[in-house]
XYZ file of N, CA and C in Angstrom:
714
model
N 49.914 -126.172 56.887
C 50.270 -126.177 55.467
C 51.735 -125.824 55.318
N 52.433 -126.516 54.470
C 53.857 -126.256 54.235
C 54.019 -125.393 53.008
N 54.777 -124.325 53.116
C 55.056 -123.451 51.981
C 55.992 -124.171 51.031
N 55.564 -124.323 49.784
C 56.378 -125.039 48.804
C 57.651 -124.281 48.508
N 57.555 -122.965 48.506
C 58.735 -122.160 48.147
C 59.793 -122.171 49.237
N 59.352 -122.036 50.502
C 60.344 -121.898 51.565
C 60.417 -123.110 52.467
N 59.555 -124.149 52.211
C 59.605 -125.418 52.915
C 59.315 -125.265 54.406
N 58.501 -124.311 54.788
C 58.170 -124.133 56.197
C 56.685 -124.314 56.400
N 56.309 -124.848 57.571
C 54.905 -125.074 57.861
C 54.350 -123.855 58.560
N 53.524 -123.099 57.818
C 52.955 -121.871 58.346
C 51.483 -121.796 57.993
N 50.700 -121.102 58.802
C 49.317 -120.822 58.386
C 49.308 -120.032 57.085
N 48.173 -120.073 56.371
C 48.110 -119.448 55.047
C 48.351 -117.950 55.127
N 47.847 -117.301 56.169
C 48.022 -115.848 56.302
C 49.465 -115.491 56.555
N 50.161 -116.374 57.307
C 51.557 -116.069 57.608
C 52.483 -116.412 56.451
N 52.024 -117.232 55.529
C 52.881 -117.627 54.405
C 53.235 -116.445 53.539
N 52.240 -115.571 53.273
C 52.518 -114.391 52.451
C 53.547 -113.497 53.111
N 53.459 -113.319 54.466
C 54.445 -112.493 55.174
C 55.822 -113.113 55.082
N 55.886 -114.406 55.282
C 57.174 -115.096 55.202
C 57.766 -114.975 53.806
N 56.905 -114.999 52.734
C 57.405 -114.842 51.361
C 58.103 -113.515 51.200
N 57.503 -112.457 51.725
C 58.101 -111.137 51.565
C 59.399 -111.037 52.344
N 59.382 -111.587 53.564
C 60.573 -111.512 54.408
C 61.728 -112.299 53.831
N 61.423 -113.446 53.220
C 62.502 -114.285 52.684
C 62.882 -113.925 51.272
N 62.222 -112.899 50.677
C 62.577 -112.486 49.329
C 62.079 -113.409 48.250
N 60.937 -114.138 48.486
C 60.414 -115.034 47.467
C 59.927 -114.239 46.260
N 60.080 -114.813 45.089
C 59.618 -114.174 43.858
C 58.138 -114.452 43.654
N 57.564 -113.848 42.587
C 56.154 -114.081 42.254
C 55.900 -115.537 41.920
N 56.848 -116.190 41.245
C 56.701 -117.594 40.908
C 56.659 -118.448 42.169
N 57.473 -118.070 43.181
C 57.468 -118.822 44.423
C 56.144 -118.645 45.164
N 55.617 -117.431 45.128
C 54.331 -117.204 45.790
C 53.220 -117.989 45.096
N 53.329 -118.169 43.781
C 52.345 -118.976 43.059
C 52.401 -120.422 43.496
N 53.600 -120.908 43.780
C 53.741 -122.269 44.274
C 53.086 -122.432 45.629
N 53.174 -121.397 46.454
C 52.521 -121.455 47.758
C 51.013 -121.562 47.602
N 50.459 -120.799 46.638
C 49.013 -120.861 46.398
C 48.605 -122.241 45.886
N 49.451 -122.847 45.021
C 49.162 -124.189 44.511
C 49.160 -125.203 45.638
N 50.072 -125.029 46.585
C 50.122 -125.940 47.719
C 48.874 -125.810 48.565
N 48.369 -124.584 48.671
C 47.151 -124.378 49.452
C 45.978 -125.120 48.818
N 45.890 -125.087 47.472
C 44.828 -125.816 46.791
C 44.998 -127.322 46.936
N 46.223 -127.788 46.929
C 46.480 -129.218 47.056
C 46.029 -129.750 48.405
N 46.084 -128.903 49.447
C 45.675 -129.322 50.778
C 44.171 -129.236 50.983
N 43.431 -128.665 49.966
C 41.982 -128.541 50.104
C 41.335 -129.919 50.063
N 40.199 -130.119 50.770
C 39.540 -131.438 50.778
C 38.989 -131.794 49.402
N 38.972 -133.106 49.054
C 38.454 -133.595 47.777
C 36.936 -133.741 47.888
N 36.216 -133.060 47.013
C 34.754 -133.117 47.007
C 34.272 -133.691 45.677
N 32.970 -134.034 45.645
C 32.380 -134.548 44.405
C 32.447 -133.511 43.301
N 32.263 -132.248 43.675
C 32.314 -131.175 42.672
C 33.699 -131.078 42.053
N 34.723 -131.193 42.894
C 36.086 -131.079 42.358
C 36.417 -132.240 41.434
N 35.898 -133.442 41.748
C 36.132 -134.597 40.883
C 35.452 -134.405 39.528
N 34.188 -133.928 39.549
C 33.470 -133.690 38.296
C 34.188 -132.663 37.431
N 34.646 -131.583 38.060
C 35.356 -130.543 37.303
C 36.641 -131.086 36.697
N 37.315 -131.950 37.421
C 38.562 -132.519 36.902
C 38.290 -133.423 35.706
N 37.199 -134.228 35.784
C 36.868 -135.121 34.675
C 36.483 -134.334 33.436
N 35.600 -133.317 33.616
C 35.185 -132.495 32.479
C 36.369 -131.770 31.871
N 37.232 -131.253 32.720
C 38.410 -130.558 32.202
C 39.309 -131.479 31.397
N 39.431 -132.738 31.845
C 40.244 -133.691 31.097
C 39.646 -134.028 29.751
N 38.299 -134.180 29.697
C 37.651 -134.481 28.424
C 37.789 -133.332 27.446
N 37.592 -132.109 27.932
C 37.749 -130.949 27.051
C 39.173 -130.838 26.540
N 40.107 -131.214 27.365
C 41.495 -131.155 26.930
C 41.807 -132.142 25.826
N 41.013 -133.239 25.763
C 41.216 -134.224 24.697
C 40.460 -133.841 23.438
N 39.183 -133.371 23.589
C 38.329 -133.116 22.432
C 38.728 -131.856 21.696
N 38.920 -130.781 22.420
C 39.146 -129.491 21.759
C 40.398 -129.460 20.894
N 41.544 -130.016 21.356
C 42.700 -129.991 20.439
C 42.470 -130.788 19.166
N 41.623 -131.847 19.218
C 41.409 -132.689 18.043
C 40.380 -132.089 17.107
N 39.185 -131.807 17.633
C 38.103 -131.326 16.781
C 37.876 -129.841 16.837
N 38.352 -129.196 17.923
C 38.090 -127.785 18.068
C 36.599 -127.507 18.169
N 36.202 -126.333 17.734
C 34.789 -125.955 17.778
C 33.943 -126.830 16.876
N 34.548 -127.428 15.829
C 33.782 -128.263 14.905
C 33.238 -129.506 15.595
N 33.870 -129.913 16.731
C 33.393 -131.094 17.434
C 32.015 -130.882 18.028
N 31.641 -129.611 18.267
C 30.347 -129.299 18.861
C 29.395 -128.684 17.848
N 29.716 -128.766 16.572
C 28.880 -128.155 15.544
C 27.633 -128.980 15.316
N 26.460 -128.354 15.346
C 25.196 -129.045 15.138
C 24.988 -129.332 13.657
N 24.261 -130.416 13.334
C 23.991 -130.709 11.916
C 23.113 -129.633 11.303
N 23.239 -129.395 10.007
C 22.429 -128.350 9.357
C 20.958 -128.729 9.384
N 20.084 -127.763 9.456
C 18.647 -128.051 9.466
C 18.200 -128.613 8.126
N 17.100 -129.401 8.100
C 16.593 -129.934 6.827
C 16.182 -128.829 5.875
N 16.294 -129.113 4.586
C 16.031 -128.107 3.576
C 14.549 -127.910 3.289
N 13.692 -128.824 3.785
C 12.254 -128.620 3.616
C 11.722 -129.202 2.327
N 10.577 -128.696 1.898
C 9.869 -129.277 0.770
C 10.616 -129.114 -0.552
N 11.368 -128.026 -0.667
C 12.099 -127.823 -1.926
C 13.064 -128.976 -2.169
N 13.770 -129.374 -1.109
C 14.703 -130.482 -1.243
C 13.959 -131.791 -1.486
N 12.786 -131.954 -0.868
C 11.989 -133.153 -1.073
C 11.550 -133.268 -2.526
N 11.130 -132.172 -3.127
C 10.719 -132.194 -4.532
C 11.886 -132.578 -5.433
N 13.068 -132.089 -5.094
C 14.243 -132.447 -5.894
C 14.519 -133.942 -5.810
N 14.390 -134.510 -4.611
C 14.630 -135.949 -4.455
C 13.575 -136.764 -5.193
N 12.322 -136.311 -5.150
C 11.271 -137.022 -5.875
C 11.523 -136.980 -7.384
N 11.939 -135.809 -7.869
C 12.238 -135.686 -9.295
C 13.409 -136.582 -9.676
N 14.421 -136.644 -8.808
C 15.560 -137.510 -9.084
C 15.136 -138.980 -9.075
N 14.217 -139.329 -8.173
C 13.710 -140.701 -8.139
C 12.949 -141.071 -9.400
N 12.163 -140.128 -9.914
C 11.424 -140.374 -11.156
C 12.371 -140.562 -12.332
N 13.415 -139.740 -12.366
C 14.390 -139.892 -13.462
C 15.094 -141.245 -13.376
N 15.438 -141.644 -12.159
C 16.108 -142.929 -11.987
C 15.188 -144.079 -12.378
N 13.917 -143.978 -12.004
C 12.955 -145.024 -12.375
C 12.811 -145.101 -13.890
N 12.770 -143.944 -14.542
C 12.648 -143.935 -15.998
C 13.858 -144.600 -16.653
N 15.035 -144.370 -16.079
C 16.238 -144.997 -16.624
C 16.186 -146.522 -16.469
N 15.728 -146.980 -15.305
C 15.636 -148.424 -15.081
C 14.554 -149.053 -15.959
N 13.446 -148.328 -16.129
C 12.373 -148.849 -16.980
C 12.815 -148.977 -18.424
N 13.650 -148.045 -18.859
C 14.107 -148.090 -20.246
C 14.888 -149.364 -20.538
N 15.494 -149.938 -19.506
C 16.238 -151.171 -19.704
C 15.319 -152.382 -19.856
N 14.058 -152.241 -19.464
C 13.128 -153.370 -19.513
C 12.417 -153.490 -20.846
N 12.564 -152.497 -21.693
C 11.913 -152.588 -22.988
C 11.263 -151.272 -23.363
N 10.854 -151.145 -24.610
C 10.289 -149.883 -25.093
C 8.853 -149.679 -24.592
N 8.436 -148.418 -24.619
C 7.057 -148.068 -24.306
C 6.222 -148.223 -25.570
N 5.098 -148.916 -25.447
C 4.221 -149.142 -26.593
C 2.937 -148.334 -26.415
N 2.268 -148.092 -27.544
C 1.014 -147.336 -27.539
C -0.109 -148.195 -28.100
N -1.260 -148.100 -27.448
C -2.456 -148.754 -27.989
C -3.053 -147.851 -29.076
N -3.994 -148.351 -29.883
C -4.637 -147.493 -30.891
C -5.302 -146.249 -30.302
N -5.718 -146.330 -29.055
C -6.353 -145.156 -28.421
C -5.343 -144.229 -27.758
N -4.055 -144.529 -27.889
C -3.017 -143.648 -27.370
C -2.582 -143.925 -25.945
N -3.000 -145.044 -25.357
C -2.600 -145.396 -23.994
C -1.234 -146.079 -24.034
N -0.338 -145.647 -23.160
C 1.019 -146.178 -23.148
C 1.164 -147.281 -22.099
N 1.990 -148.277 -22.421
C 2.277 -149.347 -21.475
C 3.657 -149.916 -21.780
N 4.171 -150.644 -20.817
C 5.455 -151.311 -20.996
C 5.279 -152.794 -20.651
N 5.786 -153.649 -21.516
C 5.678 -155.096 -21.310
C 6.796 -155.534 -20.366
N 6.436 -155.812 -19.110
C 7.436 -156.221 -18.130
C 7.735 -157.710 -18.213
N 6.699 -158.513 -18.420
C 6.872 -159.957 -18.570
C 5.911 -160.451 -19.647
N 6.399 -161.295 -20.518
C 5.567 -161.849 -21.592
C 4.956 -163.161 -21.121
N 3.622 -163.257 -21.228
C 2.951 -164.481 -20.848
C 2.913 -165.491 -21.978
N 2.551 -166.736 -21.668
C 2.518 -167.813 -22.666
C 1.191 -168.562 -22.657
N 0.182 -168.018 -21.957
C -1.112 -168.661 -21.904
C -2.072 -168.077 -22.926
N -3.363 -168.157 -22.611
C -4.384 -167.625 -23.500
C -4.246 -166.113 -23.631
N -4.565 -165.603 -24.817
C -4.484 -164.163 -25.063
C -5.817 -163.502 -24.737
N -5.744 -162.362 -24.027
C -6.949 -161.629 -23.638
C -7.454 -160.803 -24.813
N -8.758 -160.937 -25.100
C -9.384 -160.182 -26.182
C -10.498 -159.311 -25.618
N -11.120 -158.558 -26.491
C -12.092 -157.544 -26.105
C -13.238 -158.101 -25.256
N -13.804 -159.239 -25.627
C -14.984 -159.767 -24.952
C -14.657 -160.736 -23.823
N -13.400 -160.873 -23.475
C -13.005 -161.848 -22.460
C -13.176 -161.285 -21.043
N -13.230 -162.205 -20.103
C -13.230 -161.878 -18.680
C -11.883 -162.324 -18.110
N -11.272 -161.448 -17.300
C -9.912 -161.724 -16.831
C -9.838 -161.636 -15.308
N -9.037 -162.513 -14.730
C -8.689 -162.443 -13.313
C -7.305 -161.807 -13.215
N -7.208 -160.731 -12.470
C -5.954 -159.978 -12.419
C -5.579 -159.658 -10.973
N -4.295 -159.425 -10.765
C -3.759 -158.787 -9.561
C -3.067 -157.512 -10.011
N -3.045 -156.512 -9.170
C -2.474 -155.236 -9.622
C -1.871 -154.453 -8.460
N -1.010 -153.508 -8.819
C -0.433 -152.533 -7.892
C -0.565 -151.155 -8.524
N -0.948 -150.176 -7.737
C -1.109 -148.808 -8.218
C -0.134 -147.913 -7.456
N 0.615 -147.100 -8.183
C 1.542 -146.167 -7.537
C 1.802 -144.994 -8.464
N 2.409 -143.962 -7.910
C 2.712 -142.763 -8.690
C 3.952 -143.008 -9.541
N 4.208 -142.086 -10.452
C 5.397 -142.222 -11.301
C 6.684 -142.102 -10.496
N 6.604 -141.472 -9.318
C 7.776 -141.391 -8.456
C 7.973 -142.609 -7.584
N 7.072 -143.622 -7.719
C 7.219 -144.847 -6.945
C 6.465 -144.854 -5.633
N 5.598 -143.861 -5.389
C 4.840 -143.793 -4.139
C 3.674 -144.772 -4.205
N 3.680 -145.756 -3.307
C 2.661 -146.809 -3.300
C 1.295 -146.244 -2.931
N 0.264 -146.672 -3.682
C -1.096 -146.219 -3.413
C -2.007 -147.359 -2.983
N -2.060 -148.438 -3.750
C -2.960 -149.536 -3.411
C -2.559 -150.774 -4.212
N -3.082 -151.930 -3.797
C -2.774 -153.167 -4.506
C -3.780 -154.237 -4.123
N -3.834 -155.268 -4.934
C -4.646 -156.452 -4.667
C -3.829 -157.680 -5.073
N -3.686 -158.626 -4.146
C -3.063 -159.902 -4.477
C -1.639 -160.095 -4.019
N -1.041 -159.111 -3.329
C 0.377 -159.212 -2.969
C 0.634 -159.135 -1.468
N -0.397 -158.962 -0.667
C -0.216 -158.901 0.784
C 0.557 -157.697 1.257
N 0.474 -156.593 0.532
C 1.219 -155.393 0.903
C 0.456 -154.602 1.965
N 1.228 -153.864 2.785
C 0.670 -153.046 3.869
C -0.230 -153.872 4.791
N 0.253 -155.034 5.147
C -0.427 -155.920 6.103
C -1.769 -156.432 5.593
N -2.020 -156.336 4.303
C -3.260 -156.892 3.757
C -3.174 -158.417 3.709
N -4.271 -159.058 3.971
C -4.337 -160.517 3.899
C -4.978 -160.934 2.573
N -4.372 -160.495 1.478
C -4.939 -160.775 0.151
C -3.934 -161.471 -0.764
N -2.947 -162.124 -0.166
C -1.931 -162.790 -0.971
C -2.574 -163.815 -1.909
N -2.340 -163.657 -3.202
C -2.880 -164.585 -4.186
C -4.293 -164.273 -4.646
N -4.930 -163.255 -4.084
C -6.290 -162.917 -4.501
C -6.273 -162.182 -5.844
N -7.387 -162.234 -6.533
C -7.510 -161.573 -7.833
C -8.803 -160.778 -7.905
N -8.862 -159.910 -8.902
C -10.072 -159.155 -9.220
C -10.549 -159.611 -10.595
N -11.835 -159.873 -10.728
C -12.389 -160.340 -12.009
C -12.991 -159.149 -12.752
N -12.509 -158.911 -13.973
C -12.981 -157.778 -14.764
C -13.294 -158.239 -16.185
N -14.243 -157.563 -16.788
C -14.540 -157.773 -18.206
C -13.923 -156.628 -18.986
N -13.221 -156.948 -20.055
C -12.422 -155.934 -20.745
C -13.257 -154.892 -21.464
N -14.546 -155.106 -21.628
C -15.388 -154.087 -22.258
C -15.928 -153.092 -21.244
N -16.179 -153.535 -20.016
C -16.731 -152.629 -19.002
C -16.306 -153.125 -17.617
N -15.049 -153.031 -17.351
C -14.540 -153.516 -16.075
C -14.671 -152.509 -14.958
N -14.208 -152.923 -13.791
C -14.276 -152.068 -12.611
C -12.997 -151.266 -12.416
N -12.031 -151.424 -13.301
C -10.764 -150.709 -13.198
C -10.722 -149.609 -14.259
N -9.736 -148.706 -14.211
C -9.684 -147.612 -15.180
C -9.719 -148.089 -16.634
N -10.306 -147.268 -17.488
C -10.424 -147.605 -18.904
C -9.052 -147.833 -19.534
N -8.077 -147.054 -19.097
C -6.727 -147.222 -19.634
C -6.216 -148.636 -19.394
N -6.486 -149.179 -18.201
C -6.032 -150.537 -17.891
C -6.755 -151.571 -18.743
N -8.065 -151.393 -18.938
C -8.834 -152.347 -19.744
C -8.340 -152.381 -21.184
N -8.099 -151.219 -21.751
C -7.637 -151.166 -23.141
C -6.229 -151.737 -23.300
N -5.342 -151.420 -22.354
C -3.948 -151.863 -22.475
C -3.782 -153.344 -22.158
N -4.771 -153.951 -21.522
C -4.680 -155.383 -21.217
C -5.004 -156.250 -22.420
N -5.640 -155.704 -23.413
C -5.969 -156.492 -24.605
C -4.677 -156.893 -25.323
N -4.587 -158.152 -25.639
C -3.369 -158.667 -26.259
C -2.408 -159.306 -25.272
N -2.643 -159.113 -23.975
C -1.814 -159.790 -22.975
C -2.116 -161.281 -22.976
N -1.160 -162.051 -22.516
C -1.357 -163.487 -22.355
C -1.272 -163.853 -20.871
N -1.904 -164.948 -20.527
C -1.859 -165.399 -19.139
C -0.405 -165.547 -18.672
N -0.154 -165.048 -17.486
C 1.209 -165.076 -16.962
C 1.998 -163.825 -17.288
N 1.424 -162.929 -18.099
C 2.121 -161.703 -18.477
C 1.930 -160.587 -17.454
N 2.745 -159.558 -17.601
C 2.708 -158.426 -16.684
C 2.975 -157.148 -17.463
N 2.132 -156.135 -17.259
C 2.297 -154.849 -17.931
C 2.197 -153.702 -16.940
N 2.934 -152.661 -17.246
C 2.837 -151.411 -16.483
C 2.168 -150.380 -17.384
N 1.001 -149.927 -16.968
C 0.155 -149.077 -17.800
C 0.135 -147.665 -17.233
N 0.292 -146.691 -18.104
C 0.220 -145.283 -17.696
C -1.235 -144.839 -17.779
N -1.817 -144.529 -16.623
C -3.222 -144.125 -16.550
C -3.281 -142.601 -16.470
N -3.720 -141.973 -17.553
C -3.886 -140.517 -17.554
C -5.249 -140.161 -16.978
N -5.426 -138.924 -16.490
C -6.684 -138.561 -15.821
C -7.934 -138.811 -16.668
N -7.877 -138.559 -17.978
C -9.071 -138.736 -18.804
C -9.433 -140.198 -19.020
N -8.485 -141.132 -18.757
C -8.766 -142.564 -18.858
C -8.628 -143.251 -17.502
N -8.679 -142.479 -16.425
C -8.423 -143.052 -15.107
C -9.634 -143.079 -14.203
N -9.461 -142.530 -13.007
C -10.511 -142.555 -11.990
C -11.449 -141.370 -12.202
N -12.304 -141.521 -13.181
C -13.222 -140.438 -13.528
C -14.363 -140.311 -12.527
N -14.622 -141.361 -11.751
C -15.595 -141.281 -10.655
C -15.183 -142.290 -9.584
N -15.824 -142.216 -8.432
C -15.409 -143.021 -7.283
C -15.920 -144.457 -7.335
N -16.584 -144.845 -8.393
C -17.021 -146.231 -8.527
C -15.945 -147.108 -9.155
N -14.914 -146.486 -9.703
C -13.840 -147.236 -10.366
C -12.862 -147.738 -9.316
N -12.501 -148.994 -9.450
C -11.519 -149.580 -8.535
C -10.103 -149.320 -9.057
N -9.102 -149.405 -8.150
C -9.230 -149.865 -6.777
C -9.861 -148.823 -5.864
N -10.714 -149.309 -4.965
C -11.291 -148.463 -3.933
C -10.539 -148.767 -2.649
N -9.563 -147.950 -2.277
C -8.668 -148.289 -1.169
C -9.382 -148.252 0.177
N -8.756 -148.879 1.166
C -9.315 -148.876 2.510
C -9.278 -147.462 3.071
N -10.051 -147.165 4.116
C -10.152 -145.778 4.617
C -8.821 -145.148 4.974
N -7.866 -145.923 5.492
C -6.590 -145.329 5.890
C -5.787 -144.837 4.703
N -6.044 -145.418 3.520
C -5.288 -145.016 2.331
C -6.113 -144.166 1.375
N -7.404 -143.986 1.666
C -8.284 -143.306 0.714
C -7.859 -141.867 0.461
N -7.514 -141.154 1.510
C -7.196 -139.730 1.342
C -5.972 -139.535 0.474
N -4.906 -140.269 0.770
C -3.687 -140.098 -0.039
C -3.902 -140.601 -1.457
N -4.730 -141.650 -1.607
C -4.976 -142.179 -2.948
C -5.658 -141.139 -3.826
N -6.750 -140.581 -3.360
C -7.487 -139.623 -4.183
C -6.748 -138.302 -4.323
N -5.847 -138.017 -3.374
C -5.049 -136.801 -3.516
C -4.194 -136.871 -4.773
N -3.707 -138.076 -5.093
C -2.926 -138.254 -6.316
C -3.831 -138.521 -7.516
N -4.897 -139.303 -7.309
C -5.745 -139.695 -8.431
C -6.493 -138.516 -9.025
N -6.843 -137.523 -8.193
C -7.571 -136.372 -8.696
C -6.647 -135.309 -9.287
N -5.361 -135.524 -9.140
C -4.403 -134.567 -9.687
C -4.288 -134.779 -11.194
N -3.538 -133.915 -11.855
C -3.370 -134.019 -13.304
C -2.195 -134.897 -13.706
N -1.513 -135.471 -12.716
C -0.362 -136.317 -13.033
C -0.817 -137.748 -13.300
N -0.200 -138.442 -14.258
C -0.569 -139.835 -14.537
C -0.218 -140.747 -13.368
N -0.898 -141.868 -13.317
C -0.668 -142.885 -12.292
C -0.331 -144.192 -12.997
N 0.542 -144.981 -12.380
C 0.967 -146.254 -12.961
C 0.113 -147.392 -12.398
N -0.369 -148.217 -13.312
C -1.199 -149.375 -12.969
C -0.462 -150.610 -13.455
N 0.118 -151.372 -12.529
C 0.913 -152.547 -12.882
C 0.045 -153.790 -12.677
N -0.208 -154.529 -13.740
C -1.181 -155.612 -13.698
C -0.544 -156.946 -14.069
N -0.901 -157.984 -13.319
C -0.544 -159.375 -13.637
C -1.803 -160.068 -14.137
N -1.742 -160.638 -15.331
C -2.882 -161.364 -15.891
C -2.792 -162.826 -15.444
N -3.690 -163.198 -14.552
C -3.641 -164.536 -13.955
C -4.428 -165.553 -14.775
N -5.638 -165.171 -15.191
C -6.503 -166.125 -15.881
C -7.359 -165.409 -16.911
N -7.548 -166.028 -18.076
C -8.410 -165.499 -19.133
C -9.578 -166.461 -19.323
N -10.782 -165.908 -19.269
C -12.001 -166.688 -19.502
C -12.619 -166.255 -20.826
N -12.624 -167.146 -21.774
C -13.256 -166.869 -23.051
C -14.775 -166.929 -22.877
N -15.521 -166.256 -23.788
C -16.983 -166.276 -23.667
C -17.538 -167.700 -23.607
N -18.380 -167.965 -22.616
C -19.004 -169.275 -22.481
C -18.192 -170.268 -21.672
N -16.968 -169.918 -21.280
C -16.123 -170.862 -20.532
C -16.128 -170.601 -19.027
N -16.650 -169.476 -18.609
C -16.658 -169.152 -17.174
C -17.670 -170.046 -16.461
N -17.228 -170.797 -15.450
C -18.158 -171.689 -14.745
C -19.221 -170.887 -13.995
N -20.417 -171.425 -13.975
C -21.537 -170.752 -13.318
C -21.491 -171.048 -11.833
């Protein structure tokens, strides 16, 4: 090994003695130690340390400790409730642009989303309908006729009589006055909704638990119905 300070080739043990004899300073002795490291064999460990050291030298001056800062933990259910409430407010704002909320004589509220131009549904009529059921926050519950959630029911309808149908009473009452091709969003309150398990929609087993969890609650549910066909008394084919 050659001493960097004194330019002589000496063993490492003799280099320190030569430094003292030649009057080398502390800085010169440091150079001798650096030369000793330079003569050390190159290993995989030394290469890895050099690469990591280079990366840290680039990252730390730029980002500092903030570069390694972990994201904040989720806020939990409280934050979820706030987002749901914000979603409901946003939905209400968008709905207000579609038209006013109307009331039936029995106090059931609905909104006319699309006006139909076919036959008008009356009390004694039989109707073919498609529908979607969801919460006021927009959480999907069930549907018929739209092929949602991998259902193979695209274009299918449910046949109901407006005096005693298989759907909630609120939907039957609010459908009166609709015309074929029309669409209404009906607010189903608990007292006019799923008062027993015989009322449709009766969701498939995978959706039954979440459906009844909302349906049995005191919060209203939205029933969005498309009136496909109106059958007047005596016109329904046998």
